[in-house]
Short mmCIF file of N, CA, C and O in Angstrom, two decimals:
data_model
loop_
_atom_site.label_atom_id
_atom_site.label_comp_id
_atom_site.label_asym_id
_atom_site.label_seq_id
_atom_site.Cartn_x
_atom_site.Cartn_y
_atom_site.Cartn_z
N UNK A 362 0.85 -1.17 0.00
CA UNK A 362 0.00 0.00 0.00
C UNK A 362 0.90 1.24 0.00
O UNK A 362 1.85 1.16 0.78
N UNK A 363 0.82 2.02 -0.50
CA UNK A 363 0.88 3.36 -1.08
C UNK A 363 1.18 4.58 -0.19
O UNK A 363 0.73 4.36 0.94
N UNK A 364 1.86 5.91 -0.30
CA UNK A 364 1.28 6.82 0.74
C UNK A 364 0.50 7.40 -0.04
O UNK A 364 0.68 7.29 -1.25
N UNK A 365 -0.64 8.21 0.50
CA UNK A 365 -1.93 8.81 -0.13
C UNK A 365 -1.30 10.04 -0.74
O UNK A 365 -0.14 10.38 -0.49
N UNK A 366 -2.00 10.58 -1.42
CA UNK A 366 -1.28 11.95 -2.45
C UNK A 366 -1.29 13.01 -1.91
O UNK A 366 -2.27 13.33 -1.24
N UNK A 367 -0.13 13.92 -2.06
CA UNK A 367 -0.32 15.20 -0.99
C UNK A 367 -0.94 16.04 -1.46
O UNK A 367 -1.48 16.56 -0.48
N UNK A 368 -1.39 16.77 -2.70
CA UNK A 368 -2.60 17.71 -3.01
C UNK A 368 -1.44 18.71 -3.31
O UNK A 368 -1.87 19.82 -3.61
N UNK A 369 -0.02 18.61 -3.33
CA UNK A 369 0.81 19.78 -3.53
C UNK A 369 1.00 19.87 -5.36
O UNK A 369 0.38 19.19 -6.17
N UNK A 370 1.95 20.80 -5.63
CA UNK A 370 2.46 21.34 -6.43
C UNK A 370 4.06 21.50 -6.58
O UNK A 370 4.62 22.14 -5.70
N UNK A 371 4.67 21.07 -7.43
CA UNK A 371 6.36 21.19 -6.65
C UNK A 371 6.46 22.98 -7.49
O UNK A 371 5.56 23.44 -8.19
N UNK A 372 7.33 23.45 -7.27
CA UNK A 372 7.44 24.73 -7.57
C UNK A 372 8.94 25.03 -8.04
O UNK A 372 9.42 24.97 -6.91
N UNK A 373 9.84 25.24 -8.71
CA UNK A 373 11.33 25.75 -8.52
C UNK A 373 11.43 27.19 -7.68
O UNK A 373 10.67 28.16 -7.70
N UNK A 374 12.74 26.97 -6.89
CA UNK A 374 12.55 28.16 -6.16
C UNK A 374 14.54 28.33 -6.29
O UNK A 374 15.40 27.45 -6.23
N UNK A 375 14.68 30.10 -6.52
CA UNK A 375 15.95 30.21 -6.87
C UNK A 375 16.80 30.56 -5.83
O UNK A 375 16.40 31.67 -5.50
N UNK A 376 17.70 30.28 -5.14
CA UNK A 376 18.09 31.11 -3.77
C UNK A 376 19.45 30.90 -4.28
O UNK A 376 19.81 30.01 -5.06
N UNK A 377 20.40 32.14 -3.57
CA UNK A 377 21.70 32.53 -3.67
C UNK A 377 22.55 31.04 -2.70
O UNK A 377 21.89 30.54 -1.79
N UNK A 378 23.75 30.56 -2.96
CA UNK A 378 24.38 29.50 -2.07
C UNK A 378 23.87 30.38 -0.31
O UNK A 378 23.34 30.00 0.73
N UNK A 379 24.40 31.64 -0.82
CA UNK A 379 24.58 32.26 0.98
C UNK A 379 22.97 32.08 1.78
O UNK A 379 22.78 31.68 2.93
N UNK A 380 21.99 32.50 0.80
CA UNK A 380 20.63 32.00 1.84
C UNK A 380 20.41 30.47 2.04
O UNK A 380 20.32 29.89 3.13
N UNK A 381 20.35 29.97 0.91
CA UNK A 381 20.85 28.19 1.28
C UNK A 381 21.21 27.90 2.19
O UNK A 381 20.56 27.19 2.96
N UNK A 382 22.73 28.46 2.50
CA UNK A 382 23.85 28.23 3.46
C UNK A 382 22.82 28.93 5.01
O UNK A 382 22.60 28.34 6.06
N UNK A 383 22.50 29.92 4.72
CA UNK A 383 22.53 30.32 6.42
C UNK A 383 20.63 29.45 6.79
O UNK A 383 20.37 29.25 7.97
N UNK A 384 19.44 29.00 5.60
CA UNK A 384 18.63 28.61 6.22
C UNK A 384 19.43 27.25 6.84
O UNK A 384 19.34 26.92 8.02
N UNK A 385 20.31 26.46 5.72
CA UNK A 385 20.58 25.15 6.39
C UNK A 385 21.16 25.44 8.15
O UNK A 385 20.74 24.85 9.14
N UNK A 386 22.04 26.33 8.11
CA UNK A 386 22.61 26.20 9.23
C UNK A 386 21.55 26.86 10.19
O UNK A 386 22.05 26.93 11.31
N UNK A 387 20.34 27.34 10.17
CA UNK A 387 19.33 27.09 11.26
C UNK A 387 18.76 26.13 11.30
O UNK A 387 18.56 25.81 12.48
N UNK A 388 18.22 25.17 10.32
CA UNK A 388 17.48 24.34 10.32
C UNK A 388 17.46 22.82 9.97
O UNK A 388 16.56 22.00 10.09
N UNK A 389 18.71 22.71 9.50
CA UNK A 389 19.24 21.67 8.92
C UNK A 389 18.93 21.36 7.38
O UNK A 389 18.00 21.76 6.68
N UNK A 390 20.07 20.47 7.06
CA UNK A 390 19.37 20.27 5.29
C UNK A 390 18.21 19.44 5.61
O UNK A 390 17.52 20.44 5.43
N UNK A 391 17.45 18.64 5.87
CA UNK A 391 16.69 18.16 5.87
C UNK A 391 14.97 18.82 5.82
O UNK A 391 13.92 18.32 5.41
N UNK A 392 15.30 20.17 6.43
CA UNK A 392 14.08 20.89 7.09
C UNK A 392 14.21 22.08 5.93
O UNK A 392 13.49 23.03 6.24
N UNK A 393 14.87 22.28 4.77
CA UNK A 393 14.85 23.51 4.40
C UNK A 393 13.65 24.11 3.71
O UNK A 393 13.25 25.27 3.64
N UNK A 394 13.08 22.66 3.08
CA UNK A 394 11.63 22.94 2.31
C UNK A 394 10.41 22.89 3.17
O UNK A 394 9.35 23.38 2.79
N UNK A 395 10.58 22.28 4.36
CA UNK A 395 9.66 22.74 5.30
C UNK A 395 9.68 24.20 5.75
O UNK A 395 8.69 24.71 6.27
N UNK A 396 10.74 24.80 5.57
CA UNK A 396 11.23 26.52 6.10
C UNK A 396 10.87 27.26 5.07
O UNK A 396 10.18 28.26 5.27
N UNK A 397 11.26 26.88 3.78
CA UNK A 397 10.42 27.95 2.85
C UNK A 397 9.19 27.57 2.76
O UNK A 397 8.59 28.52 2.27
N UNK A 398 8.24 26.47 3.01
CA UNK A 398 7.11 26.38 2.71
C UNK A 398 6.60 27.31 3.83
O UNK A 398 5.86 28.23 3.49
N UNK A 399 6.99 27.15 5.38
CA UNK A 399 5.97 27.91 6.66
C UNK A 399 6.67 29.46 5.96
O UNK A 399 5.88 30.27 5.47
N UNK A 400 7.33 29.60 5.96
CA UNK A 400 7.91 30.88 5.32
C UNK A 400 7.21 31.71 4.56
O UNK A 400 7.08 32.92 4.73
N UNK A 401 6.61 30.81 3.43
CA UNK A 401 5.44 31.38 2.47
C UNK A 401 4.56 32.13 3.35
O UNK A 401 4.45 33.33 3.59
N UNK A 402 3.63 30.52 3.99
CA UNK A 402 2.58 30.66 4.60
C UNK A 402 2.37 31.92 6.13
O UNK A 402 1.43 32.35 6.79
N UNK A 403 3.62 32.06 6.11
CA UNK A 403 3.76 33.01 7.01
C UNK A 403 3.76 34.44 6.76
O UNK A 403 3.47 35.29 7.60
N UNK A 404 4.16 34.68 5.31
CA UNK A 404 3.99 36.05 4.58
C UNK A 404 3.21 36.15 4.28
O UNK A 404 2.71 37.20 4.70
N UNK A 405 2.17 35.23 3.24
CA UNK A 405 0.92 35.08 2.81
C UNK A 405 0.00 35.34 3.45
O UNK A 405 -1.11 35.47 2.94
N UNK A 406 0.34 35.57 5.36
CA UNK A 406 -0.77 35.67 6.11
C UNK A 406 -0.60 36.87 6.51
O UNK A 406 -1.66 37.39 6.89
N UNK A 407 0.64 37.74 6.61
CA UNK A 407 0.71 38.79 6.90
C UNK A 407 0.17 39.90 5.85
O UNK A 407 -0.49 40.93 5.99
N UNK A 408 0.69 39.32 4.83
CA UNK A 408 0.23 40.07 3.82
C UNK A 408 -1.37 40.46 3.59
O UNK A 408 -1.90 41.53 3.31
N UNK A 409 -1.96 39.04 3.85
CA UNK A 409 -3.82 38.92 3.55
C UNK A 409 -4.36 39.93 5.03
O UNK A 409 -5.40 40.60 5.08
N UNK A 410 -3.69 39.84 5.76
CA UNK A 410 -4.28 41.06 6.97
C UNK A 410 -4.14 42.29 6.90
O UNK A 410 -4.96 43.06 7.40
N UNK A 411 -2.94 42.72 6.18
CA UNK A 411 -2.55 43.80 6.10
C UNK A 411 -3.26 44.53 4.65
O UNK A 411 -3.55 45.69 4.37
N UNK A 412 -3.36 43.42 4.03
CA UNK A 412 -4.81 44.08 2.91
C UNK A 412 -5.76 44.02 3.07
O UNK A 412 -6.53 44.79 2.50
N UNK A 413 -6.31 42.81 4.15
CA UNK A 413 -7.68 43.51 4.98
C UNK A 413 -7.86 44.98 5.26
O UNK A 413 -8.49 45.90 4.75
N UNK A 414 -6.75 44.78 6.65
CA UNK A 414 -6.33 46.20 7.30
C UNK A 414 -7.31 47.58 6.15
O UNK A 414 -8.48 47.91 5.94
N UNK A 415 -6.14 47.92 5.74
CA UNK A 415 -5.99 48.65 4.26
C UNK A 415 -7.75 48.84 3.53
O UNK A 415 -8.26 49.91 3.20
N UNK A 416 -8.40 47.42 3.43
CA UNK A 416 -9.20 47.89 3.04
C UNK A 416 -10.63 48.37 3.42
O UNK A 416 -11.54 48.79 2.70
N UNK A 417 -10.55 48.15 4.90
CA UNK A 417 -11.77 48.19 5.56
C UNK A 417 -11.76 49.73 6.14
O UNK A 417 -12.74 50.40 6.47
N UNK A 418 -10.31 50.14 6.16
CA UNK A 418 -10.07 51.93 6.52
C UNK A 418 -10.58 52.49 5.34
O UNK A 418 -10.95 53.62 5.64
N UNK A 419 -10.85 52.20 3.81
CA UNK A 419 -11.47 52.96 2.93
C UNK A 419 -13.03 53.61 2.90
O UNK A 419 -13.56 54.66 2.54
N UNK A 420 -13.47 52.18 3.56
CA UNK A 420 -14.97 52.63 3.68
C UNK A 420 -15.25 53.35 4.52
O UNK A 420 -16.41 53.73 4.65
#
């Protein structure tokens, strides 16, 4: 039996050796695509509030 399908998307993502270098050395190589993924999800959320924010002061 199988593992079930994750519903993702793979994406290419371009980073300099030096950001490479300093996420690995917080997080290990193992964890780095877990770090840019919460990473996203962590801007993505700041961002969606802060254009809430923004748009509810118009009205």
């Amino acid at each position: 039996m199988g593992r079930p399908p994750l519903n993702v998307e793979e994406t290419k993502v371009r980073l300099s050796p030096e950001t490479r270098a300093r996420i690995k050395a917080l997080v290990g190589n193992y964890q780095v695509a877990a770090f840019i993924r919460e990473a996203i999800e962590n801007e993505l959320q700041r961002r969606e509030v802060s254009k809430g924010d923004s748009g509810s002061s118009a009205e």
